[in-house]
Backbone as XML, in Angstrom:
<?xml version="1.0"?>
<chain id="A" units="angstrom">
  <residue number="1" name="UNK">
    <atom name="N" x="0.557" y="11.758" z="-33.372"/>
    <atom name="CA" x="-0.722" y="11.047" z="-33.405"/>
    <atom name="C" x="-1.691" y="11.167" z="-32.279"/>
  </residue>
  <residue number="2" name="UNK">
    <atom name="N" x="-0.683" y="11.327" z="-30.754"/>
    <atom name="CA" x="-1.336" y="11.293" z="-29.587"/>
    <atom name="C" x="-0.905" y="13.317" z="-29.137"/>
  </residue>
  <residue number="3" name="UNK">
    <atom name="N" x="-0.750" y="13.576" z="-29.740"/>
    <atom name="CA" x="-0.771" y="15.195" z="-29.215"/>
    <atom name="C" x="-1.936" y="15.498" z="-29.622"/>
  </residue>
  <residue number="4" name="UNK">
    <atom name="N" x="-2.404" y="16.837" z="-28.783"/>
    <atom name="CA" x="-3.570" y="17.487" z="-28.786"/>
    <atom name="C" x="-3.563" y="18.820" z="-29.870"/>
  </residue>
  <residue number="5" name="UNK">
    <atom name="N" x="-4.363" y="19.254" z="-30.821"/>
    <atom name="CA" x="-4.354" y="20.100" z="-31.746"/>
    <atom name="C" x="-4.734" y="21.296" z="-30.912"/>
  </residue>
  <residue number="6" name="UNK">
    <atom name="N" x="-5.593" y="21.276" z="-29.944"/>
    <atom name="CA" x="-6.467" y="22.320" z="-29.159"/>
    <atom name="C" x="-5.863" y="21.972" z="-27.837"/>
  </residue>
  <residue number="7" name="UNK">
    <atom name="N" x="-5.462" y="22.939" z="-27.394"/>
    <atom name="CA" x="-5.017" y="23.074" z="-25.718"/>
    <atom name="C" x="-6.246" y="22.683" z="-24.910"/>
  </residue>
  <residue number="8" name="UNK">
    <atom name="N" x="-7.350" y="23.108" z="-25.267"/>
    <atom name="CA" x="-8.459" y="23.010" z="-23.762"/>
    <atom name="C" x="-9.673" y="22.372" z="-24.592"/>
  </residue>
  <residue number="9" name="UNK">
    <atom name="N" x="-9.911" y="21.105" z="-24.841"/>
    <atom name="CA" x="-11.283" y="20.993" z="-25.297"/>
    <atom name="C" x="-12.311" y="21.384" z="-24.634"/>
  </residue>
  <residue number="10" name="UNK">
    <atom name="N" x="-12.767" y="20.985" z="-23.524"/>
    <atom name="CA" x="-13.819" y="21.112" z="-22.606"/>
    <atom name="C" x="-13.124" y="21.934" z="-21.468"/>
  </residue>
  <residue number="11" name="UNK">
    <atom name="N" x="-13.268" y="23.236" z="-21.328"/>
    <atom name="CA" x="-12.922" y="24.340" z="-20.348"/>
    <atom name="C" x="-13.633" y="23.574" z="-19.389"/>
  </residue>
  <residue number="12" name="UNK">
    <atom name="N" x="-14.832" y="23.679" z="-19.492"/>
    <atom name="CA" x="-15.612" y="23.491" z="-17.929"/>
    <atom name="C" x="-15.246" y="22.378" z="-17.185"/>
  </residue>
  <residue number="13" name="UNK">
    <atom name="N" x="-15.170" y="21.301" z="-18.291"/>
    <atom name="CA" x="-14.674" y="19.888" z="-17.271"/>
    <atom name="C" x="-13.121" y="20.023" z="-17.158"/>
  </residue>
  <residue number="14" name="UNK">
    <atom name="N" x="-12.503" y="21.068" z="-17.758"/>
    <atom name="CA" x="-10.778" y="20.877" z="-17.010"/>
    <atom name="C" x="-11.232" y="21.944" z="-15.639"/>
  </residue>
  <residue number="15" name="UNK">
    <atom name="N" x="-11.919" y="22.719" z="-15.802"/>
    <atom name="CA" x="-12.022" y="23.837" z="-14.499"/>
    <atom name="C" x="-12.379" y="22.818" z="-13.181"/>
  </residue>
  <residue number="16" name="UNK">
    <atom name="N" x="-13.530" y="21.939" z="-13.839"/>
    <atom name="CA" x="-13.821" y="21.163" z="-12.605"/>
    <atom name="C" x="-12.989" y="20.176" z="-12.031"/>
  </residue>
  <residue number="17" name="UNK">
    <atom name="N" x="-11.944" y="19.750" z="-12.845"/>
    <atom name="CA" x="-11.099" y="18.558" z="-12.690"/>
    <atom name="C" x="-10.135" y="19.526" z="-11.392"/>
  </residue>
  <residue number="18" name="UNK">
    <atom name="N" x="-9.614" y="20.466" z="-12.035"/>
    <atom name="CA" x="-8.390" y="21.347" z="-11.480"/>
    <atom name="C" x="-9.107" y="21.937" z="-9.874"/>
  </residue>
  <residue number="19" name="UNK">
    <atom name="N" x="-10.574" y="22.143" z="-9.794"/>
    <atom name="CA" x="-11.336" y="22.608" z="-8.693"/>
    <atom name="C" x="-11.000" y="21.212" z="-7.505"/>
  </residue>
  <residue number="20" name="UNK">
    <atom name="N" x="-11.300" y="20.127" z="-7.900"/>
    <atom name="CA" x="-11.274" y="19.143" z="-6.914"/>
    <atom name="C" x="-9.774" y="18.442" z="-7.071"/>
  </residue>
  <residue number="21" name="UNK">
    <atom name="N" x="-9.009" y="18.768" z="-7.868"/>
    <atom name="CA" x="-7.548" y="18.278" z="-7.379"/>
    <atom name="C" x="-6.985" y="18.286" z="-6.398"/>
  </residue>
  <residue number="22" name="UNK">
    <atom name="N" x="-6.865" y="17.121" z="-5.435"/>
    <atom name="CA" x="-5.883" y="17.592" z="-4.294"/>
    <atom name="C" x="-4.701" y="18.463" z="-4.245"/>
  </residue>
  <residue number="23" name="UNK">
    <atom name="N" x="-4.589" y="18.844" z="-3.107"/>
    <atom name="CA" x="-2.981" y="19.936" z="-2.958"/>
    <atom name="C" x="-1.731" y="18.831" z="-3.257"/>
  </residue>
  <residue number="24" name="UNK">
    <atom name="N" x="-0.998" y="19.378" z="-3.692"/>
    <atom name="CA" x="0.659" y="18.701" z="-4.128"/>
    <atom name="C" x="0.797" y="17.769" z="-2.947"/>
  </residue>
  <residue number="25" name="UNK">
    <atom name="N" x="0.953" y="18.525" z="-1.664"/>
    <atom name="CA" x="1.366" y="17.789" z="-0.587"/>
    <atom name="C" x="0.377" y="16.113" z="-0.316"/>
  </residue>
  <residue number="26" name="UNK">
    <atom name="N" x="-0.866" y="16.585" z="-0.576"/>
    <atom name="CA" x="-1.657" y="15.550" z="0.000"/>
    <atom name="C" x="-1.678" y="14.384" z="-1.594"/>
  </residue>
  <residue number="27" name="UNK">
    <atom name="N" x="-1.057" y="14.852" z="-2.478"/>
    <atom name="CA" x="-0.914" y="13.868" z="-3.574"/>
    <atom name="C" x="0.413" y="13.197" z="-3.404"/>
  </residue>
  <residue number="28" name="UNK">
    <atom name="N" x="1.421" y="13.798" z="-2.946"/>
    <atom name="CA" x="2.605" y="13.398" z="-2.489"/>
    <atom name="C" x="2.493" y="12.040" z="-1.284"/>
  </residue>
  <residue number="29" name="UNK">
    <atom name="N" x="1.464" y="12.358" z="-0.461"/>
    <atom name="CA" x="1.097" y="11.817" z="0.881"/>
    <atom name="C" x="0.951" y="10.250" z="0.417"/>
  </residue>
  <residue number="30" name="UNK">
    <atom name="N" x="-0.405" y="10.723" z="-0.579"/>
    <atom name="CA" x="-0.804" y="9.449" z="-1.073"/>
    <atom name="C" x="0.187" y="8.611" z="-1.979"/>
  </residue>
  <residue number="31" name="UNK">
    <atom name="N" x="0.910" y="9.195" z="-2.748"/>
    <atom name="CA" x="1.908" y="8.225" z="-3.773"/>
    <atom name="C" x="2.786" y="7.516" z="-2.354"/>
  </residue>
  <residue number="32" name="UNK">
    <atom name="N" x="3.221" y="8.142" z="-1.225"/>
    <atom name="CA" x="3.666" y="7.338" z="-0.458"/>
    <atom name="C" x="2.788" y="6.366" z="0.181"/>
  </residue>
  <residue number="33" name="UNK">
    <atom name="N" x="1.919" y="6.161" z="0.283"/>
    <atom name="CA" x="1.236" y="5.139" z="0.671"/>
    <atom name="C" x="1.056" y="3.802" z="-0.306"/>
  </residue>
  <residue number="34" name="UNK">
    <atom name="N" x="0.837" y="4.485" z="-1.245"/>
    <atom name="CA" x="1.064" y="3.334" z="-2.486"/>
    <atom name="C" x="2.259" y="2.676" z="-2.690"/>
  </residue>
  <residue number="35" name="UNK">
    <atom name="N" x="3.387" y="3.649" z="-2.401"/>
    <atom name="CA" x="4.855" y="3.214" z="-2.482"/>
    <atom name="C" x="5.031" y="2.282" z="-1.385"/>
  </residue>
  <residue number="36" name="UNK">
    <atom name="N" x="4.471" y="2.435" z="-0.208"/>
    <atom name="CA" x="4.698" y="1.350" z="0.738"/>
    <atom name="C" x="3.974" y="0.110" z="0.653"/>
  </residue>
  <residue number="37" name="UNK">
    <atom name="N" x="2.819" y="0.086" z="-0.154"/>
    <atom name="CA" x="2.325" y="-1.047" z="-0.422"/>
    <atom name="C" x="2.602" y="-1.752" z="-1.624"/>
  </residue>
  <residue number="38" name="UNK">
    <atom name="N" x="3.918" y="-1.198" z="-2.588"/>
    <atom name="CA" x="4.176" y="-1.581" z="-3.682"/>
    <atom name="C" x="5.462" y="-2.909" z="-3.511"/>
  </residue>
  <residue number="39" name="UNK">
    <atom name="N" x="5.927" y="-2.823" z="-2.178"/>
    <atom name="CA" x="7.241" y="-3.673" z="-2.006"/>
    <atom name="C" x="6.213" y="-4.842" z="-1.667"/>
  </residue>
  <residue number="40" name="UNK">
    <atom name="N" x="6.607" y="-5.958" z="-2.363"/>
    <atom name="CA" x="6.059" y="-7.562" z="-2.034"/>
    <atom name="C" x="6.114" y="-7.811" z="-0.639"/>
  </residue>
  <residue number="41" name="UNK">
    <atom name="N" x="7.180" y="-7.581" z="-0.347"/>
    <atom name="CA" x="7.421" y="-8.329" z="1.255"/>
    <atom name="C" x="6.609" y="-7.558" z="1.869"/>
  </residue>
  <residue number="42" name="UNK">
    <atom name="N" x="6.613" y="-5.979" z="1.975"/>
    <atom name="CA" x="5.711" y="-5.178" z="3.161"/>
    <atom name="C" x="4.417" y="-5.507" z="3.002"/>
  </residue>
  <residue number="43" name="UNK">
    <atom name="N" x="4.232" y="-5.686" z="1.149"/>
    <atom name="CA" x="2.578" y="-6.588" z="1.244"/>
    <atom name="C" x="2.177" y="-7.498" z="2.028"/>
  </residue>
  <residue number="44" name="UNK">
    <atom name="N" x="3.349" y="-8.448" z="2.055"/>
    <atom name="CA" x="2.867" y="-9.978" z="2.679"/>
    <atom name="C" x="2.790" y="-9.518" z="4.132"/>
  </residue>
  <residue number="45" name="UNK">
    <atom name="N" x="3.638" y="-8.924" z="4.776"/>
    <atom name="CA" x="3.113" y="-8.562" z="5.946"/>
    <atom name="C" x="1.727" y="-7.774" z="6.022"/>
  </residue>
  <residue number="46" name="UNK">
    <atom name="N" x="1.371" y="-7.018" z="5.531"/>
    <atom name="CA" x="0.209" y="-6.406" z="5.493"/>
    <atom name="C" x="-0.964" y="-7.546" z="5.327"/>
  </residue>
  <residue number="47" name="UNK">
    <atom name="N" x="-0.588" y="-8.551" z="4.113"/>
    <atom name="CA" x="-1.940" y="-9.236" z="3.953"/>
    <atom name="C" x="-1.974" y="-10.439" z="5.254"/>
  </residue>
  <residue number="48" name="UNK">
    <atom name="N" x="-0.699" y="-10.428" z="5.761"/>
    <atom name="CA" x="-0.702" y="-11.561" z="7.211"/>
    <atom name="C" x="-1.867" y="-10.974" z="8.008"/>
  </residue>
  <residue number="49" name="UNK">
    <atom name="N" x="-1.318" y="-9.408" z="8.261"/>
    <atom name="CA" x="-2.062" y="-8.842" z="9.467"/>
    <atom name="C" x="-3.531" y="-8.406" z="9.152"/>
  </residue>
  <residue number="50" name="UNK">
    <atom name="N" x="-4.136" y="-8.786" z="7.955"/>
    <atom name="CA" x="-5.675" y="-8.807" z="7.798"/>
    <atom name="C" x="-6.466" y="-9.814" z="8.738"/>
  </residue>
  <residue number="51" name="UNK">
    <atom name="N" x="-5.963" y="-10.833" z="8.823"/>
    <atom name="CA" x="-6.512" y="-11.874" z="10.182"/>
    <atom name="C" x="-6.370" y="-11.454" z="11.657"/>
  </residue>
  <residue number="52" name="UNK">
    <atom name="N" x="-5.627" y="-10.172" z="11.683"/>
    <atom name="CA" x="-5.420" y="-9.996" z="13.191"/>
    <atom name="C" x="-3.963" y="-9.516" z="13.551"/>
  </residue>
  <residue number="53" name="UNK">
    <atom name="N" x="-3.604" y="-9.434" z="14.848"/>
    <atom name="CA" x="-2.368" y="-9.222" z="15.190"/>
    <atom name="C" x="-1.450" y="-10.184" z="15.586"/>
  </residue>
  <residue number="54" name="UNK">
    <atom name="N" x="-0.110" y="-10.085" z="15.027"/>
    <atom name="CA" x="0.795" y="-11.071" z="14.868"/>
    <atom name="C" x="2.465" y="-10.422" z="15.548"/>
  </residue>
  <residue number="55" name="UNK">
    <atom name="N" x="3.438" y="-11.455" z="16.026"/>
    <atom name="CA" x="4.523" y="-10.870" z="16.459"/>
    <atom name="C" x="5.425" y="-11.107" z="15.473"/>
  </residue>
  <residue number="56" name="UNK">
    <atom name="N" x="6.379" y="-10.285" z="15.515"/>
    <atom name="CA" x="7.775" y="-10.405" z="14.404"/>
    <atom name="C" x="7.899" y="-11.700" z="14.155"/>
  </residue>
  <residue number="57" name="UNK">
    <atom name="N" x="8.056" y="-12.601" z="15.034"/>
    <atom name="CA" x="8.335" y="-13.956" z="14.965"/>
    <atom name="C" x="7.234" y="-14.846" z="14.180"/>
  </residue>
  <residue number="58" name="UNK">
    <atom name="N" x="6.220" y="-14.519" z="14.521"/>
    <atom name="CA" x="5.083" y="-15.185" z="13.455"/>
    <atom name="C" x="4.925" y="-14.446" z="12.020"/>
  </residue>
  <residue number="59" name="UNK">
    <atom name="N" x="5.070" y="-13.398" z="12.334"/>
    <atom name="CA" x="5.249" y="-12.687" z="10.967"/>
    <atom name="C" x="6.194" y="-13.022" z="10.167"/>
  </residue>
  <residue number="60" name="UNK">
    <atom name="N" x="7.447" y="-13.502" z="10.468"/>
    <atom name="CA" x="8.633" y="-13.872" z="10.057"/>
    <atom name="C" x="8.453" y="-15.507" z="9.149"/>
  </residue>
  <residue number="61" name="UNK">
    <atom name="N" x="7.672" y="-16.396" z="10.384"/>
    <atom name="CA" x="7.256" y="-17.514" z="9.473"/>
    <atom name="C" x="6.481" y="-17.495" z="8.690"/>
  </residue>
  <residue number="62" name="UNK">
    <atom name="N" x="5.202" y="-16.843" z="8.873"/>
    <atom name="CA" x="4.315" y="-16.413" z="7.780"/>
    <atom name="C" x="4.562" y="-16.342" z="6.692"/>
  </residue>
  <residue number="63" name="UNK">
    <atom name="N" x="5.656" y="-15.112" z="6.469"/>
    <atom name="CA" x="6.034" y="-14.501" z="5.142"/>
    <atom name="C" x="7.229" y="-15.228" z="4.819"/>
  </residue>
  <residue number="64" name="UNK">
    <atom name="N" x="8.092" y="-15.905" z="5.366"/>
    <atom name="CA" x="9.174" y="-16.548" z="5.023"/>
    <atom name="C" x="10.401" y="-15.684" z="4.704"/>
  </residue>
  <residue number="65" name="UNK">
    <atom name="N" x="10.512" y="-14.306" z="5.462"/>
    <atom name="CA" x="11.514" y="-13.281" z="5.707"/>
    <atom name="C" x="11.958" y="-13.637" z="6.963"/>
  </residue>
  <residue number="66" name="UNK">
    <atom name="N" x="13.159" y="-12.774" z="7.281"/>
    <atom name="CA" x="14.146" y="-13.046" z="8.377"/>
    <atom name="C" x="13.404" y="-12.148" z="9.517"/>
  </residue>
  <residue number="67" name="UNK">
    <atom name="N" x="13.386" y="-12.385" z="10.680"/>
    <atom name="CA" x="12.936" y="-11.573" z="12.061"/>
    <atom name="C" x="13.667" y="-10.167" z="11.868"/>
  </residue>
  <residue number="68" name="UNK">
    <atom name="N" x="14.836" y="-9.974" z="11.226"/>
    <atom name="CA" x="15.210" y="-8.634" z="10.962"/>
    <atom name="C" x="14.623" y="-7.867" z="9.914"/>
  </residue>
  <residue number="69" name="UNK">
    <atom name="N" x="14.536" y="-8.591" z="8.751"/>
    <atom name="CA" x="13.878" y="-7.860" z="7.674"/>
    <atom name="C" x="12.442" y="-7.211" z="7.990"/>
  </residue>
  <residue number="70" name="UNK">
    <atom name="N" x="11.729" y="-8.190" z="8.372"/>
    <atom name="CA" x="10.302" y="-8.420" z="9.163"/>
    <atom name="C" x="10.103" y="-6.825" z="10.009"/>
  </residue>
  <residue number="71" name="UNK">
    <atom name="N" x="11.116" y="-6.690" z="11.028"/>
    <atom name="CA" x="11.397" y="-5.842" z="11.825"/>
    <atom name="C" x="11.742" y="-4.237" z="11.317"/>
  </residue>
  <residue number="72" name="UNK">
    <atom name="N" x="12.243" y="-4.356" z="10.087"/>
    <atom name="CA" x="13.012" y="-3.440" z="9.701"/>
    <atom name="C" x="11.362" y="-2.765" z="8.717"/>
  </residue>
  <residue number="73" name="UNK">
    <atom name="N" x="10.935" y="-3.701" z="8.216"/>
    <atom name="CA" x="9.592" y="-3.327" z="7.325"/>
    <atom name="C" x="8.783" y="-2.917" z="8.151"/>
  </residue>
  <residue number="74" name="UNK">
    <atom name="N" x="8.642" y="-3.418" z="9.539"/>
    <atom name="CA" x="7.388" y="-2.797" z="10.656"/>
    <atom name="C" x="7.828" y="-1.258" z="11.187"/>
  </residue>
  <residue number="75" name="UNK">
    <atom name="N" x="9.043" y="-1.228" z="11.073"/>
    <atom name="CA" x="9.357" y="0.427" z="11.441"/>
    <atom name="C" x="8.814" y="1.361" z="10.623"/>
  </residue>
  <residue number="76" name="UNK">
    <atom name="N" x="9.226" y="1.008" z="9.565"/>
    <atom name="CA" x="8.788" y="1.749" z="8.150"/>
    <atom name="C" x="7.016" y="1.864" z="8.096"/>
  </residue>
  <residue number="77" name="UNK">
    <atom name="N" x="6.253" y="0.722" z="8.580"/>
    <atom name="CA" x="5.041" y="0.838" z="8.356"/>
    <atom name="C" x="4.302" y="1.492" z="9.121"/>
  </residue>
  <residue number="78" name="UNK">
    <atom name="N" x="5.200" y="1.426" z="10.923"/>
    <atom name="CA" x="4.712" y="2.309" z="11.962"/>
    <atom name="C" x="4.880" y="3.391" z="11.552"/>
  </residue>
  <residue number="79" name="UNK">
    <atom name="N" x="6.281" y="4.039" z="11.094"/>
    <atom name="CA" x="6.380" y="5.349" z="10.974"/>
    <atom name="C" x="5.257" y="6.161" z="10.044"/>
  </residue>
  <residue number="80" name="UNK">
    <atom name="N" x="4.802" y="5.277" z="9.301"/>
    <atom name="CA" x="3.705" y="5.900" z="8.370"/>
    <atom name="C" x="2.421" y="5.622" z="8.786"/>
  </residue>
  <residue number="81" name="UNK">
    <atom name="N" x="2.015" y="5.063" z="9.974"/>
    <atom name="CA" x="1.159" y="4.798" z="10.576"/>
    <atom name="C" x="0.018" y="3.735" z="9.880"/>
  </residue>
  <residue number="82" name="UNK">
    <atom name="N" x="0.537" y="2.723" z="9.256"/>
    <atom name="CA" x="0.256" y="1.948" z="8.562"/>
    <atom name="C" x="-0.390" y="0.674" z="9.663"/>
  </residue>
  <residue number="83" name="UNK">
    <atom name="N" x="0.469" y="0.368" z="10.558"/>
    <atom name="CA" x="0.806" y="-0.718" z="11.609"/>
    <atom name="C" x="0.780" y="0.175" z="12.674"/>
  </residue>
  <residue number="84" name="UNK">
    <atom name="N" x="0.291" y="-0.478" z="14.260"/>
    <atom name="CA" x="0.274" y="-0.281" z="15.238"/>
    <atom name="C" x="0.795" y="-1.255" z="16.115"/>
  </residue>
  <residue number="85" name="UNK">
    <atom name="N" x="1.301" y="-1.314" z="17.233"/>
    <atom name="CA" x="2.577" y="-2.210" z="18.084"/>
    <atom name="C" x="1.474" y="-2.395" z="19.226"/>
  </residue>
  <residue number="86" name="UNK">
    <atom name="N" x="1.323" y="-3.563" z="20.209"/>
    <atom name="CA" x="0.783" y="-3.732" z="21.229"/>
    <atom name="C" x="1.704" y="-4.283" z="22.097"/>
  </residue>
  <residue number="87" name="UNK">
    <atom name="N" x="2.474" y="-3.792" z="23.254"/>
    <atom name="CA" x="3.418" y="-4.866" z="23.923"/>
    <atom name="C" x="2.667" y="-5.344" z="24.901"/>
  </residue>
  <residue number="88" name="UNK">
    <atom name="N" x="3.164" y="-6.726" z="25.003"/>
    <atom name="CA" x="2.998" y="-7.687" z="26.241"/>
    <atom name="C" x="4.022" y="-8.102" z="26.874"/>
  </residue>
  <residue number="89" name="UNK">
    <atom name="N" x="4.535" y="-7.754" z="27.729"/>
    <atom name="CA" x="5.879" y="-8.113" z="28.436"/>
    <atom name="C" x="6.947" y="-7.625" z="27.466"/>
  </residue>
  <residue number="90" name="UNK">
    <atom name="N" x="8.044" y="-8.380" z="27.001"/>
    <atom name="CA" x="8.781" y="-8.305" z="25.927"/>
    <atom name="C" x="8.572" y="-8.276" z="24.434"/>
  </residue>
  <residue number="91" name="UNK">
    <atom name="N" x="7.280" y="-8.598" z="24.230"/>
    <atom name="CA" x="6.882" y="-9.201" z="23.273"/>
    <atom name="C" x="6.078" y="-7.940" z="22.651"/>
  </residue>
  <residue number="92" name="UNK">
    <atom name="N" x="5.942" y="-7.772" z="21.469"/>
    <atom name="CA" x="5.152" y="-6.636" z="20.418"/>
    <atom name="C" x="4.436" y="-7.375" z="19.499"/>
  </residue>
  <residue number="93" name="UNK">
    <atom name="N" x="3.240" y="-7.041" z="19.649"/>
    <atom name="CA" x="2.235" y="-7.416" z="18.741"/>
    <atom name="C" x="1.767" y="-6.659" z="17.901"/>
  </residue>
  <residue number="94" name="UNK">
    <atom name="N" x="1.414" y="-6.882" z="16.358"/>
    <atom name="CA" x="1.628" y="-5.827" z="15.423"/>
    <atom name="C" x="0.057" y="-6.132" z="14.876"/>
  </residue>
  <residue number="95" name="UNK">
    <atom name="N" x="-0.474" y="-4.576" z="14.458"/>
    <atom name="CA" x="-2.062" y="-5.037" z="13.542"/>
    <atom name="C" x="-2.088" y="-4.052" z="12.229"/>
  </residue>
  <residue number="96" name="UNK">
    <atom name="N" x="-3.133" y="-3.949" z="11.761"/>
    <atom name="CA" x="-3.055" y="-2.856" z="10.968"/>
    <atom name="C" x="-3.682" y="-1.687" z="11.847"/>
  </residue>
  <residue number="97" name="UNK">
    <atom name="N" x="-3.429" y="-0.544" z="11.272"/>
    <atom name="CA" x="-3.784" y="0.562" z="12.446"/>
    <atom name="C" x="-5.036" y="1.410" z="11.342"/>
  </residue>
  <residue number="98" name="UNK">
    <atom name="N" x="-4.899" y="1.307" z="10.177"/>
    <atom name="CA" x="-5.561" y="2.108" z="9.148"/>
    <atom name="C" x="-6.844" y="1.561" z="8.446"/>
  </residue>
  <residue number="99" name="UNK">
    <atom name="N" x="-8.004" y="1.680" z="9.122"/>
    <atom name="CA" x="-9.098" y="0.809" z="7.985"/>
    <atom name="C" x="-8.951" y="1.329" z="6.726"/>
  </residue>
  <residue number="100" name="UNK">
    <atom name="N" x="-8.361" y="2.418" z="6.234"/>
    <atom name="CA" x="-8.079" y="2.688" z="4.927"/>
    <atom name="C" x="-7.800" y="1.951" z="3.978"/>
  </residue>
  <residue number="101" name="UNK">
    <atom name="N" x="-6.302" y="1.586" z="4.875"/>
    <atom name="CA" x="-5.371" y="0.641" z="3.926"/>
    <atom name="C" x="-6.069" y="-0.839" z="3.901"/>
  </residue>
  <residue number="102" name="UNK">
    <atom name="N" x="-6.693" y="-1.129" z="5.207"/>
    <atom name="CA" x="-7.389" y="-2.317" z="5.119"/>
    <atom name="C" x="-8.417" y="-2.550" z="3.687"/>
  </residue>
  <residue number="103" name="UNK">
    <atom name="N" x="-9.074" y="-1.280" z="3.574"/>
    <atom name="CA" x="-10.128" y="-1.229" z="2.596"/>
    <atom name="C" x="-9.061" y="-1.256" z="1.013"/>
  </residue>
  <residue number="104" name="UNK">
    <atom name="N" x="-7.659" y="-0.791" z="1.185"/>
    <atom name="CA" x="-7.137" y="-0.571" z="-0.198"/>
    <atom name="C" x="-6.453" y="-2.016" z="-0.379"/>
  </residue>
  <residue number="105" name="UNK">
    <atom name="N" x="-6.160" y="-2.533" z="0.449"/>
    <atom name="CA" x="-5.709" y="-4.289" z="0.236"/>
    <atom name="C" x="-6.747" y="-5.000" z="-0.095"/>
  </residue>
  <residue number="106" name="UNK">
    <atom name="N" x="-8.069" y="-4.891" z="0.442"/>
    <atom name="CA" x="-8.907" y="-5.821" z="0.305"/>
    <atom name="C" x="-9.304" y="-5.478" z="-1.372"/>
  </residue>
  <residue number="107" name="UNK">
    <atom name="N" x="-9.561" y="-4.242" z="-1.936"/>
    <atom name="CA" x="-9.748" y="-3.778" z="-3.009"/>
    <atom name="C" x="-8.838" y="-4.517" z="-4.062"/>
  </residue>
  <residue number="108" name="UNK">
    <atom name="N" x="-7.498" y="-4.205" z="-3.564"/>
    <atom name="CA" x="-6.526" y="-4.836" z="-4.790"/>
    <atom name="C" x="-6.504" y="-6.360" z="-4.467"/>
  </residue>
  <residue number="109" name="UNK">
    <atom name="N" x="-6.584" y="-7.040" z="-3.380"/>
    <atom name="CA" x="-6.706" y="-8.529" z="-3.573"/>
    <atom name="C" x="-7.779" y="-8.860" z="-4.691"/>
  </residue>
  <residue number="110" name="UNK">
    <atom name="N" x="-8.965" y="-8.248" z="-4.196"/>
    <atom name="CA" x="-10.251" y="-8.450" z="-5.021"/>
    <atom name="C" x="-10.152" y="-8.545" z="-6.663"/>
  </residue>
  <residue number="111" name="UNK">
    <atom name="N" x="-9.218" y="-7.555" z="-6.839"/>
    <atom name="CA" x="-9.113" y="-6.816" z="-8.309"/>
    <atom name="C" x="-8.125" y="-8.426" z="-8.622"/>
  </residue>
  <residue number="112" name="UNK">
    <atom name="N" x="-7.059" y="-8.688" z="-8.196"/>
    <atom name="CA" x="-6.052" y="-9.404" z="-8.962"/>
    <atom name="C" x="-6.960" y="-10.905" z="-8.552"/>
  </residue>
  <residue number="113" name="UNK">
    <atom name="N" x="-7.676" y="-11.001" z="-7.869"/>
    <atom name="CA" x="-8.382" y="-12.218" z="-8.094"/>
    <atom name="C" x="-9.218" y="-12.524" z="-9.258"/>
  </residue>
  <residue number="114" name="UNK">
    <atom name="N" x="-9.809" y="-11.511" z="-9.714"/>
    <atom name="CA" x="-10.722" y="-11.537" z="-10.836"/>
    <atom name="C" x="-10.182" y="-11.068" z="-12.076"/>
  </residue>
  <residue number="115" name="UNK">
    <atom name="N" x="-9.068" y="-10.646" z="-12.293"/>
    <atom name="CA" x="-8.194" y="-10.064" z="-13.602"/>
    <atom name="C" x="-6.743" y="-10.875" z="-13.639"/>
  </residue>
  <residue number="116" name="UNK">
    <atom name="N" x="-6.874" y="-11.148" z="-14.822"/>
    <atom name="CA" x="-5.737" y="-11.660" z="-15.623"/>
    <atom name="C" x="-4.757" y="-10.457" z="-15.659"/>
  </residue>
  <residue number="117" name="UNK">
    <atom name="N" x="-3.998" y="-10.112" z="-14.890"/>
    <atom name="CA" x="-2.967" y="-8.908" z="-15.581"/>
    <atom name="C" x="-1.513" y="-9.635" z="-16.673"/>
  </residue>
  <residue number="118" name="UNK">
    <atom name="N" x="-1.748" y="-8.519" z="-17.461"/>
    <atom name="CA" x="-0.435" y="-9.021" z="-18.556"/>
    <atom name="C" x="0.431" y="-7.880" z="-18.127"/>
  </residue>
  <residue number="119" name="UNK">
    <atom name="N" x="1.900" y="-8.529" z="-18.126"/>
    <atom name="CA" x="3.049" y="-8.448" z="-17.318"/>
    <atom name="C" x="4.086" y="-7.840" z="-18.549"/>
  </residue>
  <residue number="120" name="UNK">
    <atom name="N" x="4.062" y="-7.314" z="-19.543"/>
    <atom name="CA" x="5.033" y="-7.568" z="-20.504"/>
    <atom name="C" x="6.674" y="-7.330" z="-19.766"/>
  </residue>
  <residue number="121" name="UNK">
    <atom name="N" x="6.820" y="-6.287" z="-18.973"/>
    <atom name="CA" x="7.961" y="-6.027" z="-18.590"/>
    <atom name="C" x="8.578" y="-6.965" z="-17.619"/>
  </residue>
  <residue number="122" name="UNK">
    <atom name="N" x="7.704" y="-7.911" z="-17.256"/>
    <atom name="CA" x="8.358" y="-9.338" z="-16.683"/>
    <atom name="C" x="8.704" y="-10.231" z="-17.780"/>
  </residue>
  <residue number="123" name="UNK">
    <atom name="N" x="8.199" y="-10.243" z="-19.214"/>
    <atom name="CA" x="8.319" y="-11.012" z="-19.936"/>
    <atom name="C" x="9.352" y="-10.804" z="-20.731"/>
  </residue>
  <residue number="124" name="UNK">
    <atom name="N" x="9.797" y="-9.578" z="-20.656"/>
    <atom name="CA" x="11.079" y="-8.806" z="-21.612"/>
    <atom name="C" x="10.709" y="-8.289" z="-22.699"/>
  </residue>
  <residue number="125" name="UNK">
    <atom name="N" x="9.302" y="-7.694" z="-22.893"/>
    <atom name="CA" x="8.671" y="-7.319" z="-24.130"/>
    <atom name="C" x="7.958" y="-6.186" z="-23.367"/>
  </residue>
  <residue number="126" name="UNK">
    <atom name="N" x="8.266" y="-4.893" z="-24.006"/>
    <atom name="CA" x="7.602" y="-3.458" z="-23.634"/>
    <atom name="C" x="6.860" y="-3.021" z="-24.646"/>
  </residue>
</chain>
């Protein structure tokens, strides 16, 4: 029922889409960003940083995670240039580094606020 009987229905559109398709490496990098955002604990950290910079202790308190878990997640997010750190003495304060990630977070949060998502995978029915 879902199989195409014709290989290419609209050759012009197919060619146009292929022309604007990002390179494979760029798609992989984009998928990595979404992968970083897909973890609820990392997402909590990023949402906490929407209001400005916080130290590891404060991020742990806000998100209910251990300082060790927060530090581990922040290392990963720093490696991908999602967050940056500012040192003040022995303290490190983290902030969102990339305004594009801020936009993604804002859009995703706005989307979930006005949409009631159906999650059959969470209810055991697929």
